[in-house]
Amino acid sequence: MAESEEESSCLQQVYVEKQELDDSEDVLDLDSIDIDDREFDLPEVSVPQSLESILNEPDDLPEIEEDPLFLEQAETASVTSDAVSFANNGATSGRSTPSRQVRKDSIQYPLHGSVLRHVVLRGISSQIVSAAERVNAGLPSAMAVSAVVAIGSTHGVVLIFDPKQTLKLCLSNGQTREQYGAVSALALNNDCTRLLVGHARGQITMWDLTTGKLLRTITDAHQPGSAILHIQFTDDPTLAIFSDSGGSVFELNFRRLMGVRGSDSTCIFSGSRGEVCSILVLHAGPLQDHPLDDLSIMALATMSKVIVITIRPKLRVLFHHPLRGNSNTLPLLAWHYVFVQQQTGRTLEPVLAFARSSTIYFCQLVCKSPDNVQFVLLQKLTVPYVLIHMMWINAKTLITVDSLERMHLVDVRHDEELQVLDVGDVKLVYGSSHFKSLATGGNVSPAMALAGENACYQSVALFRGQVLLLGTKSLHVFTIRTWFERINYLARQEHYVEALALALSFYEGSARAVIGLDSNVEKRKGLIASKLLRVLYEFVEASATKNVPTRGAIHLLVEHYESVMPVCIESCISIDRTDVLFGDVYDRFSQDFVAKALFLESLEPYILDDKLRHIAPAVMQELVENYEERKEIDDLERLIVHLDIMSMNIDHIVKLCWKHSLYDGIIYIFNQSMNDYISPLEELLNILMDSILNKKDLTDKVVKLANKVLVYVSCCLAGRAYPVGDISESIMLQVKTSVLKALTVLHTKQPAEEEPVYPYLRTLLHYSTREFLNALALAFEEPEFESEVGRQQKQRIVDILLQIMVDNMEFSPTQVGALFTFLARQMAKAANTIYVSRMLFEQVLEYLSNPNDSSRHEEREQALIELLHAAGLQQFDEERLLALAERAEFYRVCELLYDKQHQYDKVLSCYLRDTSRQVQAFRFIEIVMSNPARKAAEKKAFRRKVLESIELLVAIDQQQTAELLACVFPDSMHEVTTRLAHEPRLLYAFLTGLIDYKESQAIGIKKKEGIVIGSDVYEQYIDLMCEFDPANVCTYVKSTDAYRLENTLEICKKHQVMDAMAHLLEKSGQVHDAFVILLQNLQDKVGDLCSVLLAGHESHTVDVSASWSALQVALCVVVQFCQRVSGKLEEAERQGLWFPILETMMHPQRKLDHKVAPQHLDSFKELTRHVLNSMMGYISVAAILKCIMEDPAYSTGKLSDIKELVLGMLEMYNYESTLLHSMKNLLNQDLHAQLARLQQTANRGYAAKSDACDLCHKPLAHIVDADNIVLFRCAHSYHMPCLQSMGSFVRLGSEEAWKCWHCSTKISRPLSSAKGRIRSPSSQLADTVSAPAKNVPDAQQVQALEQLRRMQKTVSRLAILNELAHPESRPRFRQHAADNSSILQQDGFQLRLAPPPPPTEP
């Protein structure tokens, strides 16, 4: 009870210190625990850890608050807090470890260290072995863990151990082994007073663990002959759930009446509907008054899906999901409770993980009320191995076991593997014998037997965050190490770098599977920092003593310290303990001059990244001296501007900076130490003045200084600190004002006699006018210049600039132009307050529109556009401005002015003349023509301009031009083609775009209104294509029929496009003329190839290869032509096509014999074989052989020369004969099967609904006036006179067809009747009509069905067989005569071959 109360308190408070639980546990003898020495060697401890402390150790939960599970993944809620350990020990059965696959070593990732701790419970392990050897208890087969450990054996014995590994009970009734078989499943109730034992032969026993008595023996709970695979208690002590090897699931209810114990079972899920392989009951959560308290929920998994149901208060399916995987894998289930943050507060909700093969799904159960239970699919993980077991170890971490017997620790939220342990030496117990039900004869399905090969449900258990594995001779416990232990483990192995990295991950909250840390952030960081420093001290001492290289070159020592220093610096900076870094750590390394120098050098990257702003003054002095000695002054300057000024000896640093011209350092020190932004500026400008104003050559040093001054001025005027950071807001306005004042001083403090006015401004303007004015423009954007004083200051600066640059000749025109551009931009602003004289304004415009200045064209144009938009040119003559813009080629300015005057034709000219915006002209044309506000005269002039510019539009984009003409000017097509007639290539491009647009409309790409293109346009397009792209003419005429055949044929003849001519001739029915063209082309290719071969160009492989390729293409074309038309010709006509081709291919062999290389002759023979194989389906074999034998190339040779040809022909003949024979057999069998089914249907009898007439209701056998009865398929039966009296018949010619009176009167119109057979009462009744349909199709539906019937109509099978049986009587095809065509020679004839259906049993 004390333990139960303590567990409840832990779950309510979410976190309990580990030591509080350990204090209540008994001490375990040291000898009973065997540490896995493969992992590490531990020193002896004075107080060993007990089994109870291992098993009852609570989850360390506070880290969940910082690393919630499934954060931002749930659809209806987000998990944001602690997790509570939930016991979900699955049930398994036992056998020895199967033959394993290739073993793989354990994997420990440096980022996480050793996370899992492996302990062998020696006390329990030794007693398992002893029981098996001494009392023949059998090997372990199943396990259940709670406050006690229950282990079942293959001989039906159950051993009960207490937390001290002491054998408490041995449960056996003496007949268990023979009658019940092995223990296949175990289950403990909540208070560990009852134990349910499932056996391999199907029996279930209940034991009292307080007394060791057998309470119940249940033999009839399920179908006999199947093993118990799973058994579990629910939260109701009178209800348990179990499943058997038949795949069925049962609920088991316990009762006790009048002192007599009894039980009854109910089948929940039958194995005939899908075999259940795994079940898992959801136990109540640790919080009270939860909506789930009123429900009893269970998950079960079959081979194909996962189902979640409620058992109480009623059986109901809540959720199901498909589950796919390999046939040799089992489904896995695991429940776990997590806290979920919702709008109403935190609630405790369970998450179900289910898996198969290599895929794991996570689904959250959301219970708003007992009647409102929903499931939200959270996540899906795919792992690179095959799963055999899976369980939660806490809310973020999953333990999986794969088929190679490796244990994987997986962080679920980040889908990251933390560690892999090889547990092959455990020799895990498998339960495949129970899934195969070998104890009862193996009466299970093959699927269940195959999938259960790696079943280990009952040999892996989880209890309060500890994983227990049952081996054949031992029991093993795996736990997650605390954060402290993980660091210590690495430190003991002297892996200090990894230990420090792991400690930093704990400190920063990025570590995974964290156990044992306090929930308070400050306290937690303090603990981690303290531990990190202890490890750091050990690391520093080891690095400075025993790990130091004692031999070898000096570079080995340097490499050693280069690897050590960053680790020490990073560790101290991360926990904000620079006092340790520049105290104990620096003092220890200072004892070695090499280590000291490398320590100082290693500080640089952290200073530059602003991770280290403050350095102890003594270390800073050493740092400066170190860089001075190494003469790395520039690097020192970069460090100075990133360091806190209080770390420096200012006097020494300033002198150093002036000595080495470290201007950034000078500015930084003056700004940061004294808030003085003027003194460094004046000093640096004085240096620049001497070089720039005196016209001296600018050295690299002066250029560097000038650039720094410009950047410094820009930063100060923008409120930014130099080189990084921001100026304090309290002094920002003062800094801006004082800098501007310093720049605009009339003279320096100590002016020379020849010093000009405003020397500082002159200096910066002379160096870079553009950059200084850009900095000034940025300054004018600041809010200080929006006030009255600011506007006055802005005007004063502008006046000074004009006085300096315009009133004298010392600045170049380019520099003055930059000033004018600056003024134009300023005056173009909406809140412009700058005033300049009209004369100066004229100068600005003249400069901006200067056609002789090609520099910065776009910039000057943009400045003028901004003036126009800001109405800054209202007082200026637009005509003169337009002339200036035209002269300067400012097309955008011209566009604005023309648009203002509604001269849209000239706006279009601007678009077309501006090469960067020509494509935009199409959109502009469409906008103008579609705008209803435009006047008719404007549109007319605009239309005229468009048509005048059609050549240029086509040259820009033929596709858009065609689309524009089709959509906007469809009536101008003839005019456009006329305008383009003198430019055939442009006309061809236009027609190409037009026809492409038309085709895109046809396939639905373009949704605008369609255009109509006449056949004359298509023919004109084909004419131009013959001229400019003859290779694609044939392809095009094949793809469309929009042209007139005769005209197109004449066009192709005019241009001598032979392939297109052949296609058109064939299309027009002139087969012979088309063949002549193709044959001539083939002969030309043969002649060309022969010329190349005879000319001795065999070495030119390119020419020979090209000739061979051309010949093969020509041959393929003519062969395909002959194959298309041969079916419509008679034998003599077909020979007139094929034999010239054969002769064309055989003639070169006679001509080239003994003149070319043998491989070329072989190639000709190969092509000849191709012709022969192609013509064999159309020319008789005898005719072909005769032609070959008469050819001198073959008749004068040996038989071996024509052997291959003859054999190829015979092989093709045999193939076609076999195909024909097979087709006849298939058709015969198909026809026979159809006739057999029709006969079977016709001979089938029908039974009447009653033995009375459905009209007169008299018995059918009671007939007076007639002896005939009519029976319909709808089972209605009538006397024939009764049907006649009701008029329920129709006449079809000379025959009468009856219709059912009852069925025909139920619908609005009479159904078409079907003839039936009439029999006497003593004869077999036959059906007549079918039952009517409820829905009558309308006229459109009837028409559609009739069209579908015609489309699906095929040639009669009897007609096909008749033609096959009498090929000699087959009618011949004649050209242009199709009335007597053969079925087999029709173009649309197709065979739909299928194997005959299997014969049906009578």
Short mmCIF file of C-alpha atoms in Angstrom, two decimals, residues 557-559 561-562 565 569 593-603 626:
data_model
loop_
_atom_site.label_atom_id
_atom_site.label_comp_id
_atom_site.label_asym_id
_atom_site.label_seq_id
_atom_site.Cartn_x
_atom_site.Cartn_y
_atom_site.Cartn_z
CA LEU A 557 51.89 20.00 -29.83
CA VAL A 558 50.24 22.84 -31.76
CA GLU A 559 47.57 20.50 -33.17
CA TYR A 561 46.29 22.59 -28.17
CA GLU A 562 44.33 23.77 -31.22
CA MET A 565 41.33 25.53 -26.67
CA ILE A 569 36.44 28.62 -24.51
CA PHE A 593 54.23 29.35 -23.83
CA VAL A 594 52.81 27.38 -26.79
CA ALA A 595 49.53 26.76 -24.98
CA LYS A 596 49.36 30.39 -23.90
CA ALA A 597 49.83 31.71 -27.45
CA LEU A 598 47.28 29.31 -28.90
CA PHE A 599 44.82 30.19 -26.13
CA LEU A 600 45.02 33.88 -27.07
CA GLU A 601 44.71 33.12 -30.79
CA SER A 602 41.70 30.91 -30.18
CA LEU A 603 39.78 33.84 -28.68
CA ASN A 626 50.76 38.72 -28.87
#
